Amino acid sequence: MARSISINIIGGGNLAYHLIKEFLKHPEIHLNQLYARNLNQLKDFEGTAVLINDLHLLTPADLSIIAVSDDAIGEVSGQLKHYHSLIVHTSGTQPMEVLQCPRKGVFYPFQSFSKNKSTIDFKEVPLLIEAQNEKDLKKLVFLAKLLSSKVYEMTSRQRSALHLAGVFAANFSNHMYVLADEILKENQIPFELIIPLIQEVAHKINLLSPTEAQTGPAVREDHKTINKHLEMLEGDKKRIYNLLTESIIKTKNK
Amino acid sequence: MARSISINIIGGGNLAYHLIKEFLKHPEIHLNQLYARNLNQLKDFEGTAVLINDLHLLTPADLSIIAVSDDAIGEVSGQLKHYHSLIVHTSGTQPMEVLQCPRKGVFYPFQSFSKNKSTIDFKEVPLLIEAQNEKDLKKLVFLAKLLSSKVYEMTSRQRSALHLAGVFAANFSNHMYVLADEILKENQIPFELIIPLIQEVAHKINLLSPTEAQTGPAVREDHKTINKHLEMLEGDKKRIYNLLTESIIKTKNK
C-alpha cells in the first residue's frame, strides 16, 4: 500500500480551504497543485504548492480533488477529459458518473463547513468514498484513514440519501434555532439562554435514539399546551408548529 | 441572607427525581419532606428525608416545590390553600397565579429532562424565577445560585415565550433527527454516521448566530438540489421539506 500520496485540489471555496489546511498537517500528503479561477482565493497557501488558474496546466498526481459547487463539477471535469489519473468530486448529491474523465471516484466529507468557523476536527468527520476500481478505492481509503477515524464506502444512491438526511438533521434543525431566536427577540430574551437546551438535545442522541429522546407537548399529546402555543403564533411559525406537532404524534403512534 | 434553606418536594416524576438528586449534593440544602402519591416513586430516597403520600401531613419549610405535570398544579396547590410558607411550581407554561396558595412563586429549570438519562449538569441549566414579593424572590435567588451559574428573574409572560422557543429549538429539532433517522434506516445507513454533523451544528451556535450558521440547499436557493430531494420524498416528510425550505428562503430575504 502507498505510504504517501500526491494531490491536486481544484476549487477556491470553503471546502477546498478546509481540505488544504488539513492536508498540510500530514507529512504523508504532498500537495502538488492548487487550482482556482481567481488566484486571490489561494493567497493563504502561497509557497505550499504550485498555484494555477488554468486547468490545462494541471500536472499528474495520485489524486485530483474537485471541490467546486455541484453545478460546476460537469464543466470542470469536462476540461479534464484527457487527464488519466484519478479524479474525485466531493459532492453529496451528485453521482460519481457526473465526472467526465476516465478514472472517477467520490470523496465526500459529511460535515457542515461554515466560512466563519475556521477549525474542523477531521478525525470526527465521516468520509464517504466511492471508486470505479479496487486500486483507486484503496488509494482513497489510504487518504481517508490518514484524516478520519470514520471511513465508509458508499454508493452514489446511499450518499444522496445521507445528504438528504443531513438536510433534515442539520439545515432544518438549525432553522428551528432561527425561529426560536425570533420568538426570543420579540420577547427581549437573550439567545444565550436557550443554548444549554440546544446542546443537551444534540448531546442526548449519543445515549438515546432520537425517538426515545423526544420530549415536549406534542409527544405527550398535551393539547392544552399545544393550543396555548398555537394562540401565541401566526403565519409560517404557526403552520410549522402545526405540521411538526402532527408529525411527532404520528411518529409516536406508528 | 439565609445561609441554609429547608425544602419540601412534591412530585414523584422525572424533574422531582433530578431536583432531589441535585439538592442532596448541597450541604446548604436541608430536604425536609418528599411527597409522592405512590411512595414507590421515592424509594431511591429513603433515609434522606421524611417521605409522605398525604399532603395534609406537609410540615412547614422555607420552600415547597411542586414538581408535577402542568394539569395537576391547580389540584395539588388547592390542597395547600392554608399552607402559609412559600410554594413554587416548576412549569414553563403556567402563570404564577395558577397556584391556589397564599405565598406563590416559580422555579423553572429550562432544560429537557429525559427519564433514561441520569446526569444533568445543573451549573449549566438556566433557572428562571419569579415571586410575588422581594423577600421570597431573594430566597429563590439564594437557592438558584447554589445550583446554577445562570439565574434569571422572568415574568410569566416571558417564561411562556421562552418555553415556546424551546419547543422549536429542542422538540422540533429532535424531531428532525427522527426524520433523518427514518431516511437513513430506509437506506441501510447507520445513525451514528450523522451524529458528528448534528453535534457540529449545535456547537456552532456558540460562535455564530443561527442565521449566520445556516447552510444547505435552501439558503443557497439551489433549486436543482431542492427538486431532487423533493423527488426522493413523499407524505409528511415532503410537506415538511417544502414548508421549511420556503421558510428558510423567506427568513434569508427578510
XYZ file of C-alpha atoms in Angstrom:
508
model
C 0.000 0.000 0.000
C 1.124 3.569 -0.721
C 2.992 5.306 2.103
C 2.489 8.756 0.606
C 0.117 10.411 -1.821
C 0.365 13.449 -4.125
C -2.754 15.548 -4.508
C -4.128 18.372 -6.683
C -7.017 20.412 -5.349
C -9.391 22.141 -7.750
C -11.536 24.846 -6.168
C -11.148 28.037 -4.157
C -14.193 27.791 -1.893
C -14.838 26.856 1.647
C -14.390 23.090 1.432
C -11.196 23.435 -0.648
C -9.845 25.801 2.035
C -10.547 23.349 4.873
C -9.131 20.389 2.902
C -5.897 22.210 2.043
C -5.445 23.322 5.660
C -5.964 19.743 6.838
C -3.722 18.143 4.183
C -0.837 20.444 5.135
C -0.783 18.817 8.585
C 0.061 15.362 7.198
C 3.640 14.557 6.096
C 2.287 11.630 4.025
C 0.387 14.079 1.807
C 2.235 16.013 -0.879
C 0.236 18.953 -2.239
C 1.154 19.139 -5.919
C -1.025 21.868 -7.460
C -3.875 24.064 -6.251
C -6.270 25.481 -8.841
C -8.701 28.360 -8.504
C -10.206 30.547 -11.223
C -9.151 33.547 -9.144
C -5.695 33.065 -7.595
C -6.596 35.515 -4.814
C -8.676 32.746 -3.242
C -5.465 30.777 -2.729
C -3.278 33.538 -1.344
C -3.187 31.926 2.136
C -1.420 28.959 0.541
C 1.383 30.629 -1.418
C 4.550 28.572 -1.096
C 2.781 25.363 -0.111
C 2.116 24.116 -3.659
C 2.119 25.292 -7.283
C -0.848 27.666 -7.707
C -2.570 27.676 -11.123
C -5.651 29.333 -12.632
C -5.703 27.367 -15.911
C -6.788 23.718 -15.826
C -4.676 22.931 -18.903
C -1.626 23.367 -16.686
C -2.723 20.565 -14.330
C 0.112 18.025 -13.952
C -0.373 14.380 -12.941
C -0.799 13.483 -9.258
C -2.009 10.343 -7.491
C -5.315 12.075 -6.918
C -7.080 15.268 -8.035
C -9.949 16.505 -5.879
C -12.647 18.657 -7.478
C -14.085 20.751 -4.618
C -16.390 23.110 -6.504
C -20.147 23.739 -6.401
C -22.344 20.884 -7.658
C -23.285 22.790 -10.799
C -19.654 23.325 -11.825
C -18.457 19.708 -11.498
C -19.529 18.748 -15.031
C -17.886 21.749 -16.622
C -14.611 21.405 -14.675
C -14.298 17.671 -15.320
C -15.172 18.326 -18.986
C -11.909 20.231 -19.229
C -10.079 17.165 -17.867
C -11.389 14.564 -20.342
C -7.869 13.556 -21.321
C -6.444 13.562 -17.812
C -5.628 9.945 -16.976
C -5.060 9.867 -13.200
C -7.789 9.507 -10.604
C -10.222 12.418 -10.189
C -12.851 12.591 -7.446
C -15.575 15.049 -6.633
C -16.709 15.993 -3.121
C -20.463 16.280 -3.564
C -23.169 14.542 -1.560
C -25.836 14.869 -4.207
C -24.016 14.173 -7.474
C -23.433 10.600 -8.698
C -19.883 9.534 -9.485
C -20.862 9.347 -13.170
C -21.240 13.120 -13.440
C -17.453 13.231 -13.814
C -16.425 13.375 -17.486
C -12.937 11.970 -17.000
C -11.670 8.406 -17.434
C -10.810 7.478 -13.760
C -13.559 8.564 -11.388
C -14.325 8.478 -7.711
C -16.004 10.360 -4.858
C -14.542 11.728 -1.632
C -17.392 13.252 0.398
C -16.729 14.709 3.857
C -20.101 14.622 5.615
C -19.970 17.792 7.667
C -21.275 21.366 7.583
C -18.414 23.716 6.688
C -19.097 27.359 7.590
C -16.936 30.144 6.207
C -16.614 31.923 9.533
C -15.668 28.907 11.540
C -12.071 28.044 10.955
C -11.416 24.790 12.809
C -12.805 21.420 11.835
C -11.741 18.257 13.635
C -11.420 15.924 10.652
C -10.863 12.903 12.955
C -14.610 13.092 13.687
C -15.811 13.806 10.135
C -17.296 10.771 8.353
C -15.583 10.398 4.964
C -17.649 8.611 2.328
C -15.765 7.190 -0.594
C -16.561 5.522 -3.865
C -14.405 4.482 -6.847
C -14.765 2.504 -10.059
C -11.990 0.043 -9.325
C -10.358 -1.620 -6.336
C -6.982 0.069 -6.806
C -8.434 3.561 -6.777
C -10.649 2.674 -3.835
C -7.559 1.603 -1.869
C -5.946 4.943 -2.639
C -8.974 6.792 -1.297
C -9.109 4.572 1.802
C -5.433 5.343 2.461
C -6.068 9.101 2.275
C -9.333 8.970 4.219
C -7.821 6.939 7.073
C -4.985 9.461 7.410
C -7.597 12.114 8.189
C -10.511 10.445 9.932
C -11.472 7.512 12.113
C -14.824 7.276 10.300
C -14.313 5.992 6.768
C -17.168 4.350 4.847
C -17.509 3.028 1.319
C -20.885 4.116 -0.029
C -22.752 4.015 -3.345
C -23.967 7.221 -5.021
C -27.549 6.278 -4.148
C -26.829 5.840 -0.447
C -24.737 9.004 -0.398
C -27.590 11.087 -1.759
C -29.950 9.610 0.871
C -27.405 10.535 3.549
C -27.189 14.057 2.143
C -30.974 14.374 2.291
C -30.998 13.095 5.899
C -28.367 15.737 6.625
C -30.670 18.491 5.357
C -33.228 17.438 7.990
C -30.759 16.846 10.817
C -28.563 19.896 10.208
C -30.143 22.582 7.991
C -33.699 22.179 9.257
C -32.720 21.826 12.916
C -30.611 24.992 12.548
C -33.677 26.724 11.093
C -35.566 25.683 14.264
C -32.886 27.612 16.207
C -33.520 30.612 13.910
C -37.275 30.519 14.600
C -36.634 30.142 18.353
C -34.313 33.153 18.184
C -37.068 35.223 16.535
C -39.530 34.334 19.320
C -36.921 35.214 21.960
C -36.073 38.567 20.318
C -39.774 39.531 20.224
C -39.804 38.992 23.987
C -36.468 40.642 24.842
C -34.917 37.350 25.937
C -31.230 36.773 25.096
C -30.457 33.817 22.793
C -27.724 32.544 25.158
C -30.477 31.382 27.489
C -31.517 28.660 25.068
C -28.018 27.410 24.183
C -27.710 24.842 27.030
C -31.017 23.270 25.969
C -29.906 23.018 22.334
C -26.597 21.428 23.343
C -28.299 18.942 25.672
C -30.712 17.809 22.945
C -27.863 17.308 20.469
C -25.765 15.567 23.114
C -28.548 13.186 24.142
C -28.537 11.302 20.836
C -25.173 9.829 21.833
C -27.042 7.945 24.548
C -30.629 7.556 23.317
C -32.218 7.063 19.905
C -33.882 10.318 18.769
C -37.294 8.653 19.123
C -36.568 7.752 22.764
C -35.200 11.251 23.379
C -38.319 13.076 22.135
C -39.855 15.323 24.816
C -42.368 18.170 24.780
C -46.117 18.766 24.459
C -46.522 17.008 21.075
C -45.163 13.626 22.154
C -47.152 13.900 25.411
C -50.227 14.808 23.313
C -50.733 17.684 25.754
C -53.363 19.513 23.695
C -53.865 22.233 26.307
C -50.262 23.421 25.915
C -50.322 22.868 22.142
C -53.418 25.093 21.814
C -51.877 27.748 24.057
C -48.774 27.765 21.815
C -50.851 27.987 18.632
C -52.610 31.064 20.058
C -49.190 32.708 20.506
C -48.158 32.071 16.881
C -49.127 33.235 13.417
C -48.042 32.859 9.772
C -45.242 30.438 8.901
C -44.351 29.664 12.504
C -47.935 28.582 13.182
C -48.021 26.396 10.053
C -44.684 24.825 11.002
C -45.800 24.245 14.603
C -48.965 22.515 13.395
C -47.272 20.305 10.818
C -44.411 19.219 13.100
C -46.740 18.578 16.041
C -48.889 16.328 13.846
C -45.787 14.571 12.542
C -44.449 13.922 16.071
C -47.807 12.457 17.157
C -47.994 10.256 14.035
C -44.408 9.021 14.526
C -45.213 8.094 18.122
C -48.312 6.124 17.119
C -46.654 4.298 14.209
C -29.349 36.474 53.648
C -30.114 32.868 54.507
C -27.123 30.551 54.741
C -29.266 27.444 54.503
C -32.696 26.522 53.217
C -35.186 23.775 54.089
C -37.189 22.334 51.200
C -40.199 20.079 50.598
C -40.557 18.483 47.174
C -43.978 17.499 45.896
C -43.924 15.094 42.954
C -42.551 11.708 42.032
C -41.727 12.265 38.371
C -38.651 12.918 36.345
C -37.987 16.536 37.319
C -38.592 15.818 41.033
C -36.087 12.961 40.782
C -33.387 15.178 39.220
C -34.027 18.013 41.710
C -33.805 15.708 44.758
C -30.588 14.147 43.438
C -29.101 17.606 42.894
C -30.268 19.033 46.244
C -28.648 16.144 48.139
C -25.256 17.359 46.881
C -25.529 20.716 48.655
C -24.910 20.948 52.435
C -26.789 24.299 52.486
C -29.983 22.496 51.446
C -31.986 20.559 54.018
C -34.547 18.205 52.471
C -37.482 18.269 54.866
C -40.239 16.181 53.245
C -40.725 14.432 49.926
C -44.276 13.787 48.741
C -45.481 11.371 46.064
C -48.913 9.852 45.633
C -47.181 6.494 45.304
C -44.294 6.133 47.775
C -42.622 3.618 45.463
C -41.570 6.541 43.279
C -39.416 7.794 46.155
C -37.787 4.517 47.161
C -34.349 5.721 45.914
C -34.516 8.448 48.560
C -35.430 6.507 51.717
C -33.466 7.889 54.662
C -32.743 11.265 53.047
C -35.967 12.977 54.167
C -39.419 12.217 55.576
C -41.442 10.514 52.840
C -45.187 11.203 52.762
C -48.103 10.328 50.483
C -50.706 12.616 52.080
C -50.430 16.365 51.529
C -52.179 17.083 54.840
C -49.022 15.840 56.562
C -46.842 18.516 54.919
C -44.900 20.409 57.589
C -43.544 23.967 57.152
C -40.268 24.521 55.271
C -38.629 27.625 53.803
C -39.777 26.479 50.393
C -42.056 23.812 48.908
C -41.532 22.910 45.255
C -44.454 21.490 43.283
C -42.863 19.422 40.512
C -45.913 17.749 38.963
C -47.471 17.839 35.494
C -48.981 21.193 34.426
C -52.527 19.843 34.721
C -52.038 18.732 38.325
C -50.602 22.017 39.710
C -54.029 23.537 40.399
C -55.332 20.469 42.199
C -52.184 19.966 44.317
C -51.953 23.633 45.347
C -55.712 23.581 46.055
C -54.930 21.107 48.842
C -52.431 23.608 50.286
C -54.692 26.680 50.492
C -53.972 27.082 54.201
C -50.250 26.438 53.962
C -48.510 29.729 54.744
C -44.894 29.280 53.632
C -43.628 29.849 50.110
C -44.757 27.431 47.407
C -43.417 27.453 43.834
C -44.250 25.479 40.744
C -41.752 24.396 38.093
C -43.730 24.868 34.884
C -42.718 26.864 31.818
C -46.238 27.339 30.545
C -48.297 28.020 33.681
C -48.520 31.531 35.167
C -47.577 32.000 38.827
C -51.248 32.752 39.586
C -52.303 29.172 38.862
C -51.115 28.377 42.404
C -54.006 28.446 44.883
C -51.885 29.117 47.979
C -51.119 32.400 49.745
C -47.336 32.759 49.019
C -46.527 31.951 45.401
C -43.506 31.783 43.136
C -41.991 29.951 40.174
C -38.757 27.972 39.909
C -38.386 26.809 36.288
C -35.282 24.880 35.195
C -35.063 25.415 31.434
C -33.762 22.066 30.284
C -35.012 18.835 28.723
C -35.066 16.102 31.369
C -35.204 12.567 29.950
C -36.035 9.609 32.138
C -33.286 7.432 30.779
C -30.514 9.984 31.087
C -29.404 10.175 34.653
C -26.895 13.046 34.840
C -27.745 16.713 34.428
C -25.119 19.396 34.984
C -27.246 21.943 36.854
C -24.430 24.521 36.714
C -25.335 24.971 33.028
C -29.125 24.899 33.414
C -30.781 28.340 33.237
C -33.039 28.747 36.272
C -35.926 31.186 35.786
C -37.513 32.512 38.922
C -40.465 34.663 39.835
C -42.073 35.582 43.186
C -44.752 37.945 44.494
C -42.526 39.736 46.974
C -38.881 40.724 47.324
C -38.201 38.521 50.346
C -39.392 35.352 48.593
C -37.513 36.313 45.453
C -34.287 36.559 47.470
C -34.916 33.093 48.870
C -35.299 31.699 45.333
C -32.184 33.553 44.147
C -30.220 32.039 47.045
C -31.322 28.517 46.102
C -30.898 29.042 42.349
C -27.357 30.410 42.715
C -26.347 27.400 44.779
C -27.194 25.206 41.794
C -26.530 27.184 38.637
C -24.439 29.999 37.200
C -27.403 31.051 35.013
C -30.131 32.597 37.173
C -32.719 34.948 35.658
C -35.773 36.702 37.045
C -38.553 36.427 34.465
C -42.258 37.253 34.242
C -44.834 34.546 33.493
C -45.343 36.051 30.026
C -41.634 35.910 29.121
C -41.334 32.437 30.582
C -44.100 31.112 28.370
C -42.421 32.683 25.290
C -39.159 31.005 26.302
C -40.964 27.691 26.672
C -42.441 28.074 23.183
C -38.998 28.904 21.756
C -37.743 25.752 23.468
C -40.325 23.644 21.639
C -38.834 24.838 18.345
C -35.182 24.630 19.393
C -35.386 21.323 21.262
C -38.501 19.252 20.496
C -38.746 20.150 16.813
C -35.017 19.897 16.141
C -35.065 16.463 17.822
C -37.936 15.506 15.506
C -35.698 16.497 12.579
C -33.216 13.893 13.901
C -36.079 11.352 13.988
C -36.983 12.049 10.342
C -33.306 11.870 9.341
C -33.049 8.526 11.136
C -36.047 7.196 9.161
C -34.399 8.183 5.857
C -31.143 6.533 6.949
C -32.885 3.312 8.027
C -34.661 3.060 4.656
C -31.204 3.154 3.040
C -29.394 0.823 5.477
C -27.149 3.611 6.763
C -26.289 3.591 10.498
C -27.481 6.610 12.519
C -24.023 7.091 14.088
C -22.850 8.440 10.750
C -24.927 11.586 11.180
C -24.054 12.269 14.834
C -20.914 14.397 14.172
C -22.923 16.643 11.848
C -25.672 17.118 14.453
C -23.125 17.952 17.139
C -21.276 20.411 14.911
C -24.481 22.292 14.049
C -25.439 22.538 17.741
C -21.900 23.552 18.675
C -21.682 26.262 16.014
C -24.286 28.481 17.684
C -21.751 29.182 20.432
C -19.749 31.041 17.794
C -22.250 32.238 15.168
C -25.855 33.398 15.284
C -28.148 30.663 13.916
C -28.925 32.872 10.906
C -25.210 33.185 10.086
C -24.744 29.454 10.651
C -27.466 28.393 8.174
C -26.128 26.168 5.377
C -27.690 23.858 2.782
C -29.637 23.988 -0.477
C -32.493 26.189 0.828
C -30.345 29.111 1.975
C -28.307 28.828 -1.251
C -31.605 28.736 -3.198
C -30.176 25.736 -5.022
C -33.423 24.666 -6.708
C -31.799 21.791 -8.587
C -30.890 20.020 -5.341
C -34.181 21.019 -3.703
C -36.152 19.445 -6.569
C -34.010 16.328 -6.475
C -34.741 15.995 -2.731
C -38.466 16.536 -3.238
C -38.497 13.691 -5.775
C -36.989 11.402 -3.121
C -39.682 12.266 -0.540
C -43.399 11.723 -0.052
C -46.142 12.333 2.537
C -45.332 14.271 5.703
C -41.604 14.436 5.023
C -42.262 16.068 1.652
C -44.689 18.589 3.189
C -42.175 19.401 5.943
C -39.308 19.743 3.454
C -41.375 22.157 1.345
C -42.567 24.317 4.227
C -39.161 24.574 5.922
C -37.368 25.283 2.655
C -39.808 28.138 1.947
C -39.365 29.435 5.478
C -35.537 29.400 5.218
C -35.686 31.316 1.928
C -38.133 33.874 3.378
C -36.009 34.356 6.508
C -32.971 34.988 4.334
C -34.769 37.608 2.237
C -36.365 39.407 5.220
